[in-house]
Short mmCIF file of C-alpha atoms and ligand atoms in Angstrom, two decimals:
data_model
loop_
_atom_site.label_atom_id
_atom_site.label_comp_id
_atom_site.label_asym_id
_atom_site.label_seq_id
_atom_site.Cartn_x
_atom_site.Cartn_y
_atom_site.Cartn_z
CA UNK A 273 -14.37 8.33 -2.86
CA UNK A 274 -14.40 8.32 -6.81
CA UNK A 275 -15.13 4.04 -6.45
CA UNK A 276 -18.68 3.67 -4.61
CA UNK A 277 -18.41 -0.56 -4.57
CA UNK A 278 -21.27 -2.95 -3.53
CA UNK A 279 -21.15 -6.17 -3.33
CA UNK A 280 -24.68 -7.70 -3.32
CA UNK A 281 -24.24 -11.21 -4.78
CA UNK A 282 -21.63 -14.03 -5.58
CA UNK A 283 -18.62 -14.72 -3.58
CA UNK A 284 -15.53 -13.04 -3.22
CA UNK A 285 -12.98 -12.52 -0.73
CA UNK A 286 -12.76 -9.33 1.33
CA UNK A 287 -8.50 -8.91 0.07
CA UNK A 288 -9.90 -9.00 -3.75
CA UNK A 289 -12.76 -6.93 -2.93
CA UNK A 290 -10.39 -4.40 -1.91
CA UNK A 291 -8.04 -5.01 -4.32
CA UNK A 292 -10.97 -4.20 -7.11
CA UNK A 293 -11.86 -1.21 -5.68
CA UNK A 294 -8.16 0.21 -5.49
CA UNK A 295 -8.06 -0.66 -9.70
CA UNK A 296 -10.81 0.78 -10.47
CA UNK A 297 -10.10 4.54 -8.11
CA UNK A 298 -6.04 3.52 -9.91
CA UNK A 299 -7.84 2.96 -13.88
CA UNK A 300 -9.84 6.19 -13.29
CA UNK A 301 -6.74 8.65 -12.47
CA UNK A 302 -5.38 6.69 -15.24
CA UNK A 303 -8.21 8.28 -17.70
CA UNK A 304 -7.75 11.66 -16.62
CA UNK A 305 -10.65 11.51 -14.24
CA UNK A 306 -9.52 11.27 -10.56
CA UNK A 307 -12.70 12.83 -9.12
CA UNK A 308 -15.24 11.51 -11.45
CA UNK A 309 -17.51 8.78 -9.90
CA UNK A 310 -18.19 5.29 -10.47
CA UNK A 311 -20.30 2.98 -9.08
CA UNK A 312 -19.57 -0.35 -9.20
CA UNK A 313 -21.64 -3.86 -8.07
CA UNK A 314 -20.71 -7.00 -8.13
CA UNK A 315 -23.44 -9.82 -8.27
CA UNK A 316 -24.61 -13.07 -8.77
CA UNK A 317 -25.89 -14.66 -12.58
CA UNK A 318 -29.43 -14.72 -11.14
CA UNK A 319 -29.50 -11.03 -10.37
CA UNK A 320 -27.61 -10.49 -13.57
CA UNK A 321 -30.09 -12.10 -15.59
CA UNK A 322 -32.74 -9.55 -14.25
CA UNK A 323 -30.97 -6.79 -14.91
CA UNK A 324 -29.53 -8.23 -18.24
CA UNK A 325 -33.46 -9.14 -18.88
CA UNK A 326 -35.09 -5.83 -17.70
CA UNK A 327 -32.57 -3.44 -19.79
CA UNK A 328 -31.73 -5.37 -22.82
CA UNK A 329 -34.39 -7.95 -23.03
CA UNK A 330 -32.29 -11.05 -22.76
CA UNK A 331 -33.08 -13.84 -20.71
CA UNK A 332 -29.81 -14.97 -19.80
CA UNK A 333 -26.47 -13.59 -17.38
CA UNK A 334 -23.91 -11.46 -18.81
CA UNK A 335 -20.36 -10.22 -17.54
CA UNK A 336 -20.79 -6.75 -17.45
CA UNK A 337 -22.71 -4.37 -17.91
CA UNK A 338 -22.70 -0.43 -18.36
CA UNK A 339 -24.75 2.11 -17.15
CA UNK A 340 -23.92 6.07 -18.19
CA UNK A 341 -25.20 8.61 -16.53
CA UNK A 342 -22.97 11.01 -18.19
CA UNK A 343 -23.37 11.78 -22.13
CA UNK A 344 -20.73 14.01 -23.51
CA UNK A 345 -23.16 15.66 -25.55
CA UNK A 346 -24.97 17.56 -22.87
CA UNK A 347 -24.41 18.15 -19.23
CA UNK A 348 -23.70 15.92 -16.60
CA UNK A 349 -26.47 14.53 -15.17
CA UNK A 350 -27.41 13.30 -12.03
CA UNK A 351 -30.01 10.97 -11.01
CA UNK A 352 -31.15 9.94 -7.38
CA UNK A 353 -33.36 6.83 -9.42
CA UNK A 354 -31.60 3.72 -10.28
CA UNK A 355 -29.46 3.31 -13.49
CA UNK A 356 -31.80 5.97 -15.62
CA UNK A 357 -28.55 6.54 -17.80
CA UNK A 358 -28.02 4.69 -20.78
CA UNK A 359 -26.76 1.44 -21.09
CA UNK A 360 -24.30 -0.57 -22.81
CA UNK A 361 -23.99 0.95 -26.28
CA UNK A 362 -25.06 4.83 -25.91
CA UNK A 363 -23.82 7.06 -28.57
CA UNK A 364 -21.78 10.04 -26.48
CA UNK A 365 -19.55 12.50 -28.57
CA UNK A 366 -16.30 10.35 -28.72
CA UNK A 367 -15.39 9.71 -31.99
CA UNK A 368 -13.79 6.62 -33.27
CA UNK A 369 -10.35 5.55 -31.65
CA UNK A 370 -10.90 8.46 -28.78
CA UNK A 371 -7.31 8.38 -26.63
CA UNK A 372 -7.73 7.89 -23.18
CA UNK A 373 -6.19 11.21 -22.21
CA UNK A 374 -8.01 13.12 -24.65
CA UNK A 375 -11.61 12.94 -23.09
CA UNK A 376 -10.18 14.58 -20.20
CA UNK A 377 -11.15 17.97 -21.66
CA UNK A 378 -14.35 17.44 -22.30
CA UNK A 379 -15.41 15.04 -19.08
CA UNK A 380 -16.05 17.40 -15.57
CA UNK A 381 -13.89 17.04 -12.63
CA UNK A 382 -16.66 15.53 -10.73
CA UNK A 383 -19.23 13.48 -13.14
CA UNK A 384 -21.21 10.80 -12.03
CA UNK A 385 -19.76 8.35 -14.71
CA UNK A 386 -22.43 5.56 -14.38
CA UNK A 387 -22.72 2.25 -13.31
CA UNK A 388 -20.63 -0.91 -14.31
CA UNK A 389 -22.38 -4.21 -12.83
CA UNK A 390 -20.32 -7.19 -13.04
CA UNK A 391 -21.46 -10.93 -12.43
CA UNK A 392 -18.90 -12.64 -9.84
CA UNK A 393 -20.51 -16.20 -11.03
CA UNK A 394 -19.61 -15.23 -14.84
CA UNK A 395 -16.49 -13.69 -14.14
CA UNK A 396 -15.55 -17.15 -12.58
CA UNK A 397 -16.18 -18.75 -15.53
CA UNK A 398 -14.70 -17.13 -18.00
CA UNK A 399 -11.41 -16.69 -16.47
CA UNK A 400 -11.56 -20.88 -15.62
CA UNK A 401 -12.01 -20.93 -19.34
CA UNK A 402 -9.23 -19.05 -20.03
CA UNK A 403 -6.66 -20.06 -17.86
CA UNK A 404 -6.37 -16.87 -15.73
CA UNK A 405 -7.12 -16.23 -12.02
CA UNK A 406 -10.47 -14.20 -11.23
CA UNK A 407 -8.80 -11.52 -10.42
CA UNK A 408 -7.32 -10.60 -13.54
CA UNK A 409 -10.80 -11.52 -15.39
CA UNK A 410 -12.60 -8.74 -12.83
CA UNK A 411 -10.18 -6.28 -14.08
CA UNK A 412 -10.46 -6.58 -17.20
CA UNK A 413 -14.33 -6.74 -16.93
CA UNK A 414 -13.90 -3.60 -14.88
CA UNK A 415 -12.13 -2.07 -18.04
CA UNK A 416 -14.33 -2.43 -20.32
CA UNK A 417 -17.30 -1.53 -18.59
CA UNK A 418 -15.19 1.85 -18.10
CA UNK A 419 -14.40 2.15 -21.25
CA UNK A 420 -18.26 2.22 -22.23
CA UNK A 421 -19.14 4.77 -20.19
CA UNK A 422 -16.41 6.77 -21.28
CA UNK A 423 -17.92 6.08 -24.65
CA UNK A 424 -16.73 3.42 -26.47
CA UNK A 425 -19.08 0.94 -28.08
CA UNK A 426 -17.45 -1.93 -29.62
CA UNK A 427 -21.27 -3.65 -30.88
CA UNK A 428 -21.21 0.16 -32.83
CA UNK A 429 -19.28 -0.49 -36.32
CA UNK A 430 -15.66 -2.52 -36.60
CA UNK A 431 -13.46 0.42 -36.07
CA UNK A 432 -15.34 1.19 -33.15
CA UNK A 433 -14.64 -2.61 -32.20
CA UNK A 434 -10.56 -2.14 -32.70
CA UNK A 435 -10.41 1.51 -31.11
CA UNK A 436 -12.04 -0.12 -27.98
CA UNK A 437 -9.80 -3.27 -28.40
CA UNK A 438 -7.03 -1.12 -28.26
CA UNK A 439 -8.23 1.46 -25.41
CA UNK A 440 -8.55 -1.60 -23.36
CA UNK A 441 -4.99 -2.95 -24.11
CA UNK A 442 -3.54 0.34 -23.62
CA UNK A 443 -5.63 0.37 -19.75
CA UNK A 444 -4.57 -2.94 -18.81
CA UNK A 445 -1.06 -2.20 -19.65
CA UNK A 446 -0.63 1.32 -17.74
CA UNK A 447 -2.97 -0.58 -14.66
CA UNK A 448 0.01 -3.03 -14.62
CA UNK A 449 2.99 -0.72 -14.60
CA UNK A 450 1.33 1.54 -12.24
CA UNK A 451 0.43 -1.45 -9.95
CA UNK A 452 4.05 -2.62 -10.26
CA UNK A 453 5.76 0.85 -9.48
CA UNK A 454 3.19 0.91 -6.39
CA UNK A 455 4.30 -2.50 -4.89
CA UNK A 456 7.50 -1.81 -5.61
CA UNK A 457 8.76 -3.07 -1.71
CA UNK A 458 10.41 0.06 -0.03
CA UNK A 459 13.45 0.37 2.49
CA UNK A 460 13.02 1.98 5.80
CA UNK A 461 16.74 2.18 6.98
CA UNK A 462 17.29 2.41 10.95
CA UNK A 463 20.36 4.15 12.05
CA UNK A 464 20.34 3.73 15.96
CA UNK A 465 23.62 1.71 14.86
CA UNK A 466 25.20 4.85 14.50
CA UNK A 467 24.25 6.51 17.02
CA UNK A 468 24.96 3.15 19.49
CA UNK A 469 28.82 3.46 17.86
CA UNK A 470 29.09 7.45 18.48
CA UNK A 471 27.51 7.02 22.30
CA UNK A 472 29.89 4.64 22.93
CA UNK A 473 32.96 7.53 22.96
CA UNK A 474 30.48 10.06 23.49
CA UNK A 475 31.94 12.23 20.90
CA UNK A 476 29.73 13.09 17.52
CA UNK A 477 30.78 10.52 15.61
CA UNK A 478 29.64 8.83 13.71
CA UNK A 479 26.82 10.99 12.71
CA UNK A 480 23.18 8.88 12.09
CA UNK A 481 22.00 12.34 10.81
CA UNK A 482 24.54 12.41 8.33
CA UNK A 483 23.98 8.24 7.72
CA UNK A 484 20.39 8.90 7.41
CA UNK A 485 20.94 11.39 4.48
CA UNK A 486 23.60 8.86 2.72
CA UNK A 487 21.12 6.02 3.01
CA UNK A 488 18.68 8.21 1.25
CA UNK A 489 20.85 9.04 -1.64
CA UNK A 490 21.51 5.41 -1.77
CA UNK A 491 17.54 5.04 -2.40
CA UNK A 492 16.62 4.38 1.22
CA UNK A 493 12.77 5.39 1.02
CA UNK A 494 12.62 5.99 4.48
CA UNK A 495 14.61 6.61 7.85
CA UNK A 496 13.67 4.89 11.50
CA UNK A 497 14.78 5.92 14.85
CA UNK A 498 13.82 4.94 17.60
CA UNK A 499 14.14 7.69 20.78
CA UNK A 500 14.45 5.71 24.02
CA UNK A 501 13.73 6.90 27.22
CA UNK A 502 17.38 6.31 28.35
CA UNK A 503 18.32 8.02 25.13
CA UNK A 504 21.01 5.24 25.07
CA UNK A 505 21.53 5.99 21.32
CA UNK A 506 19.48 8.29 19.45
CA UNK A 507 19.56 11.62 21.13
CA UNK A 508 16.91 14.54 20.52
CA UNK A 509 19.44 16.96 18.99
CA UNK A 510 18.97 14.20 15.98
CA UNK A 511 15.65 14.08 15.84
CA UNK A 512 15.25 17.75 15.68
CA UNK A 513 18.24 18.03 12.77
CA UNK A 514 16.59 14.82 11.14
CA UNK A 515 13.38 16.26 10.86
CA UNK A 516 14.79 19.32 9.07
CA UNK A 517 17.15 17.18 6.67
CA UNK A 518 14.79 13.61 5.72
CA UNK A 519 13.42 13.59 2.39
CA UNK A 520 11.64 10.64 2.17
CA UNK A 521 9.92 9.94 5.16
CA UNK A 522 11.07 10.10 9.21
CA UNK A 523 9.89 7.08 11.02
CA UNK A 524 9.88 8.00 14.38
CA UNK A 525 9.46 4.27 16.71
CA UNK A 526 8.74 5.04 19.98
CA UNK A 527 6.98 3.77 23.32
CA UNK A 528 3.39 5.73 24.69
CA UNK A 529 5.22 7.41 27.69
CA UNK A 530 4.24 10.87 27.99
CA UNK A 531 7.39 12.63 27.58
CA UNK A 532 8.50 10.33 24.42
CA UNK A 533 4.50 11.36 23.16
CA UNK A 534 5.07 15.32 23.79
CA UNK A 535 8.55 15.18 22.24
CA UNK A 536 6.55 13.76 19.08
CA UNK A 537 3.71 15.73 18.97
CA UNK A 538 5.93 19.11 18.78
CA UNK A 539 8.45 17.04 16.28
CA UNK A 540 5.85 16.00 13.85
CA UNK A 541 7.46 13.10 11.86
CA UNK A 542 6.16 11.62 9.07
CA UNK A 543 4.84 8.71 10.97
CA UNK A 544 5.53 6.77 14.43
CA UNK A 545 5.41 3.25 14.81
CA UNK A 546 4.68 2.89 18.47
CA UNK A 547 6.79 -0.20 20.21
CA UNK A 548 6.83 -1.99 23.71
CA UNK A 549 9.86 -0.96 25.76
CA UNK A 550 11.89 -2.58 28.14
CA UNK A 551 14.91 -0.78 30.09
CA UNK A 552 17.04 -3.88 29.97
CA UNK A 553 16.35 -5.11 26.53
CA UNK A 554 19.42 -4.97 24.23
CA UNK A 555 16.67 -4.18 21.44
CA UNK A 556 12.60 -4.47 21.08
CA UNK A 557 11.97 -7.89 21.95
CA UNK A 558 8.69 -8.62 21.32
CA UNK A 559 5.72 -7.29 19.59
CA UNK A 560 2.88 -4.68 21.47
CA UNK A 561 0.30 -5.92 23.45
CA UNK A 562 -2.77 -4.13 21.77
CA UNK A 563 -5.49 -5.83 23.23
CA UNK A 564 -4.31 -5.45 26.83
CA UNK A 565 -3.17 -1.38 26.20
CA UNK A 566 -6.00 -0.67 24.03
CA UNK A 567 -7.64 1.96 25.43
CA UNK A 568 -4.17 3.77 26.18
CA UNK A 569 -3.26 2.84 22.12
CA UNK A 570 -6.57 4.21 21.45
CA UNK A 571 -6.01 7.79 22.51
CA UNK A 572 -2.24 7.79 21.80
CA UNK A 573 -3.32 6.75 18.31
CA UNK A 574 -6.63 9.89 18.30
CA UNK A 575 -3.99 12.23 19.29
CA UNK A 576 -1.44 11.76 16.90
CA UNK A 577 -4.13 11.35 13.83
CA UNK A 578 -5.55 14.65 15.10
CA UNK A 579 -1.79 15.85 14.77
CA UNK A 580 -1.61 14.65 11.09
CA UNK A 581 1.00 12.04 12.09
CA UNK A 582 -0.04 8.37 11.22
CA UNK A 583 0.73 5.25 13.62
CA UNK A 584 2.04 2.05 13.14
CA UNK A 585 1.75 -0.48 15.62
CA UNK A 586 4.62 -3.49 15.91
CA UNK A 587 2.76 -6.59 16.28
CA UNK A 588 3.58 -10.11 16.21
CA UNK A 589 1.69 -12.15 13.51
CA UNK A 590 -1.12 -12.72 15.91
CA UNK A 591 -4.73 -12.37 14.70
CA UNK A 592 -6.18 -10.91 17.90
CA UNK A 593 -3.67 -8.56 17.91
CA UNK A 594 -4.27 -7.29 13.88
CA UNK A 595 -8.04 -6.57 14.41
CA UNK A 596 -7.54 -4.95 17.65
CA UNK A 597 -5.05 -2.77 15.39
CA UNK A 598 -7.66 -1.86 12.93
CA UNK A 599 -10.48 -1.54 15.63
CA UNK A 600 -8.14 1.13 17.42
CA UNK A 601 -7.83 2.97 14.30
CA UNK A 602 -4.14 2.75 13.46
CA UNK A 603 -3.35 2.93 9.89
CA UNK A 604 0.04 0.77 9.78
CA UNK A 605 0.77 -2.42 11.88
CA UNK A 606 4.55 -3.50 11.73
CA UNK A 607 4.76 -7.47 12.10
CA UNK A 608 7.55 -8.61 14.31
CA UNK A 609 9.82 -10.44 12.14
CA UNK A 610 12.31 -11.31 14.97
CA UNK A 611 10.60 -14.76 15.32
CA UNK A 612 11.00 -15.38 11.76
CA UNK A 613 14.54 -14.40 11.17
CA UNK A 614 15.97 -16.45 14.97
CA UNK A 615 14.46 -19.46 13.77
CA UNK A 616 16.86 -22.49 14.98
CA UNK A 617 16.01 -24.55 11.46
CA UNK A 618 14.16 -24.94 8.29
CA UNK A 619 10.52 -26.59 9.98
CA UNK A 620 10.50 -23.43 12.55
CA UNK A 621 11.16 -20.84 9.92
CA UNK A 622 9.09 -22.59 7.82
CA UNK A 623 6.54 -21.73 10.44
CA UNK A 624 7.17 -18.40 11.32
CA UNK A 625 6.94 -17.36 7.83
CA UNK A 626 3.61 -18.81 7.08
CA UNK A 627 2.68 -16.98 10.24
CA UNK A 628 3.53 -13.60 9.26
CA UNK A 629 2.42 -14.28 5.40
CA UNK A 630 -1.10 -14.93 6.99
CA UNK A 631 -1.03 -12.22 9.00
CA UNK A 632 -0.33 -9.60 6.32
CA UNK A 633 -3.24 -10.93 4.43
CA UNK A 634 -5.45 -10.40 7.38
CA UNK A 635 -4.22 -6.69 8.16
CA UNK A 636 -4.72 -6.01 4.32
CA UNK A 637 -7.98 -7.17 4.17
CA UNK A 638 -8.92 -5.50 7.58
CA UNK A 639 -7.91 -2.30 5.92
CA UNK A 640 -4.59 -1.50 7.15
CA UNK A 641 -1.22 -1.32 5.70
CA UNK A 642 1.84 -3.51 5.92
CA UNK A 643 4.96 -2.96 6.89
CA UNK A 644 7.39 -5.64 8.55
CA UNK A 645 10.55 -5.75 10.52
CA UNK A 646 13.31 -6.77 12.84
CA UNK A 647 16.10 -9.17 12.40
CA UNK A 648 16.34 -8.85 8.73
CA UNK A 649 19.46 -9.94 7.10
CA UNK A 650 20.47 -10.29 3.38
CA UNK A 651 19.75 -13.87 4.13
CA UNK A 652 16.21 -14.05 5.11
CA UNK A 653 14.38 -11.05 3.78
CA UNK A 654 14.03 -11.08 0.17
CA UNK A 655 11.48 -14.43 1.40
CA UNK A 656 9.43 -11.37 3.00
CA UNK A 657 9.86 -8.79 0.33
CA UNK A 658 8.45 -11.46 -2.58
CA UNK A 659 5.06 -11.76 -0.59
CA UNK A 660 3.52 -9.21 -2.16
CA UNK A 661 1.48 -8.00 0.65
CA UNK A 662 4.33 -6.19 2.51
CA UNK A 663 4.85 -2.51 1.71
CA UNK A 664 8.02 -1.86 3.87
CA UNK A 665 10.86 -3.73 5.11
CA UNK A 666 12.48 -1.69 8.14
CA UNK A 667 16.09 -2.74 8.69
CA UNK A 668 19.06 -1.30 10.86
CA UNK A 669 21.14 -4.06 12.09
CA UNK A 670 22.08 -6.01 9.19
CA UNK A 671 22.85 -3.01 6.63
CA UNK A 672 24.92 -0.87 9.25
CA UNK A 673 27.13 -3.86 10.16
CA UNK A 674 27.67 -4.96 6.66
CA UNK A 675 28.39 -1.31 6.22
CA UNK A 676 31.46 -1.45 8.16
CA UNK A 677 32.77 -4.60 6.44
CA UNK A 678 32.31 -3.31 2.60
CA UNK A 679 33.53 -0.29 3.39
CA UNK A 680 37.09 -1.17 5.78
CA UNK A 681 39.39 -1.93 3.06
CA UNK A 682 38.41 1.30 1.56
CA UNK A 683 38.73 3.53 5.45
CA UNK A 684 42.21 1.39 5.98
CA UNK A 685 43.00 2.76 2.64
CA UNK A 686 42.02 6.32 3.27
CA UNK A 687 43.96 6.15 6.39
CA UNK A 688 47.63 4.54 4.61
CA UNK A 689 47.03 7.58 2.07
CA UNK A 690 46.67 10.03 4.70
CA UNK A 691 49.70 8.82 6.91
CA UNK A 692 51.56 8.21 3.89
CA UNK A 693 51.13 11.52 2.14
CA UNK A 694 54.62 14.21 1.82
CA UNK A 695 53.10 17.35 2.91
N1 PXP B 138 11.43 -2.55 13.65
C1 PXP B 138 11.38 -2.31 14.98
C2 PXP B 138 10.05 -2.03 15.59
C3 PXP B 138 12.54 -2.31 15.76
O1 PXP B 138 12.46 -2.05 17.08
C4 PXP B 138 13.77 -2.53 15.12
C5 PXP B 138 15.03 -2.47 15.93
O2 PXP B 138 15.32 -1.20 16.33
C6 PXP B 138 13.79 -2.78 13.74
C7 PXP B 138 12.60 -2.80 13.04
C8 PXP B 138 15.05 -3.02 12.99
O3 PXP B 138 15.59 -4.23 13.41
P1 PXP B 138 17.04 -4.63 12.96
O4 PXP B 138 17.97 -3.62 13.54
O5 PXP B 138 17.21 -6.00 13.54
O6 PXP B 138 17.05 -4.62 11.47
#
């Protein structure tokens, strides 16, 4: 992991925590140095008055400070003692206004960069004082302690001062746009519709293989399909032409029966979300019960891992439920947004929403990753999209029926043409 983080001292929630380390692994592929290391700490003013008194004889806390153990003029070095690199204002070979990108040539894959220490307590303060949250204080603190072990030294003359100035602009910036790209929410489109509408003459039409691949080009990033084990809708001969046409990613939903778990082991999709499965349900109707099926989740979940394929599991908002989740190893949990979406008025949607808000704070911060569905309309889900926290949105329902109503006029159309035509 190019980000070793410790947290020794100062408080700080586990969801920032995580979101720190994630900038600082995202600001060093930023630099051109993906596998270089850094090490960062986060502690309190009292330790950061030692350190700050120990290595630059001053008797008071700081907000950062830099440790290199890597000086462009020689080799890299490693060190098994602690922070016997140089701190805050070594010379290294980077001359004045150095582009980010350009001490890629001269900086090893792998380098131990150094150390960046950053008081939580100082941070704290600094951003009260000017009016921005913690978060976006760390990150900049983070910056520029990166930026001095990359070489810049702002104490060294003034143009050193504006070339690091600028650097640090220029880092914040490209962290932002590559943060915004990333949380960008995606589409997972479901087209059991389809299928449900060509089963129901038992012909081959319409085709959800050939929906899937329209949804795509329509910038679908993903396709869900859920194989039943009454095959009422999707049949195998899809899944086995899907996996050969998806592009984006083939969401295979699914219930741990052995014959459903064979079929996807041989398949291989890009991911399963595993679901709770009733023969007489019109559709899922509730979330899994992971606590009471853990052990079977458990070894569904090893075995498809082992296959390369990662789970999801489709929760309700529950806590139990989450940390049982990320205790069983899976790497996705879908919440159940059913609840959310049937509300009967404003107080009980109200409710549900804070529910499932909370409980993709909890999966984040537990280490897994988000994705949320069922019921979603054009109504209710842009609510869910605007959390933030949500990397997904699977939907079926809602964009195959609205399919048929934007595009009638133009099949009725199609059809007056055809019947109309002088051959
Ligand atoms: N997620 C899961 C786990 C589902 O079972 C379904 C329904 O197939 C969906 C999402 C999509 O729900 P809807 O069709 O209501 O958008």
């Amino acid at each position: 992991m190019p980000t070793r983080l410790n947290h020794e001292g100062g408080s700080i929630a586990p969801a920032a925590l995580a979101q720190l380390q994630r900038r600082a692994d995202r600001l060093l592929r930023i630099c051109g140095h993906p596998g270089a290391e850094l090490s960062l700490l986060l502690v309190d003013d009292r330790r950061m008055e030692e350190l700050n008194s120990h290595y630059r004889g001053k008797r008071q806390p700081t907000n950062v400070l830099a440790f290199a153990l890597w000086d462009a003029a020689e080799t890299p070095r490693r060190s098994g003692g602690r922070w016997p690199g140089n701190k805050i204002g070594t010379k290294t070979n980077w001359g004045h206004g150095a582009k980010l990108n350009a001490q890629r040539h001269s900086l090893p894959g792998d380098a131990l960069l150094g150390d960046v220490v950053i008081s939580l307590d100082t941070a704290q303060r600094e951003a009260d004082l000017g009016g921005v949250s913690r978060e976006q204080r760390l990150s900049w603190l983070l910056i520029h302690g990166l930026l001095h072990l990359l070489g810049f030294d702002h104490e060294r003359s003034p143009s050193e001062e504006a070339a690091m100035v600028e650097a640090e602009r220029q880092l914040q910036l490209r962290l932002n746009q590559d943060e915004r790209r990333d949380t960008m929410i995606k589409l997972a489109v479901n087209v059991d519709h389809v299928a449900t509408l060509r089963q129901a003459r038992g012909g081959s039409e319409p085709d959800p293989v050939l929906a899937a691949s329209i949804c795509e080009l329509a910038g679908a990033a993903g396709i869900v399909v859920h194989l039943r084990e009454d095959r009422r809708h999707i049949q195998d001969r899809d899944l086995r032409l899907l996996r050969q046409t998806v592009k984006s990613k083939l969401n295979l939903e699914m219930a741990i029966v052995p014959e459903i778990i064979d079929f996807a082991l041989d398949l291989k999709p890009d991911m399963v979300t595993l679901v709770p499965e009733k023969r007489q349900e019109l559709t899922t109707e509730g979330g899994l019960d992971v606590q009471g099926h853990k052990k079977k989740l458990a070894k569904v979940i090893a075995k498809m891992n082992q296959a390369g394929i990662p789970v999801s599991l489709f929760v309700d908002p529950d806590t139990n439920q989450i940390k049982t989740a990320a205790a069983i190893g899976a790497t996705f949990i879908e919440i159940h947004t059913g609840p959310y979406c049937d509300a009967n008025n404003e107080a009980e949607q109200y409710r549900e929403f804070h529910l499932l808000a909370a409980a993709a704070e909890e999966a984040l911060a537990a280490g897994l990753r988000v994705n949320a569905g069922h019921g979603l309309n054009y109504l209710n889900s842009s609510r869910v999209a605007a959390l933030g926290t949500i990397e997904e949105l699977s939907i079926g329902h809602a964009i195959i029926t609205r399919a048929i109503m934007v595009g009638l006029k133009k099949a009725v159309r199609e059809m007056l043409t055809v019947i109309r035509r002088n051959e």
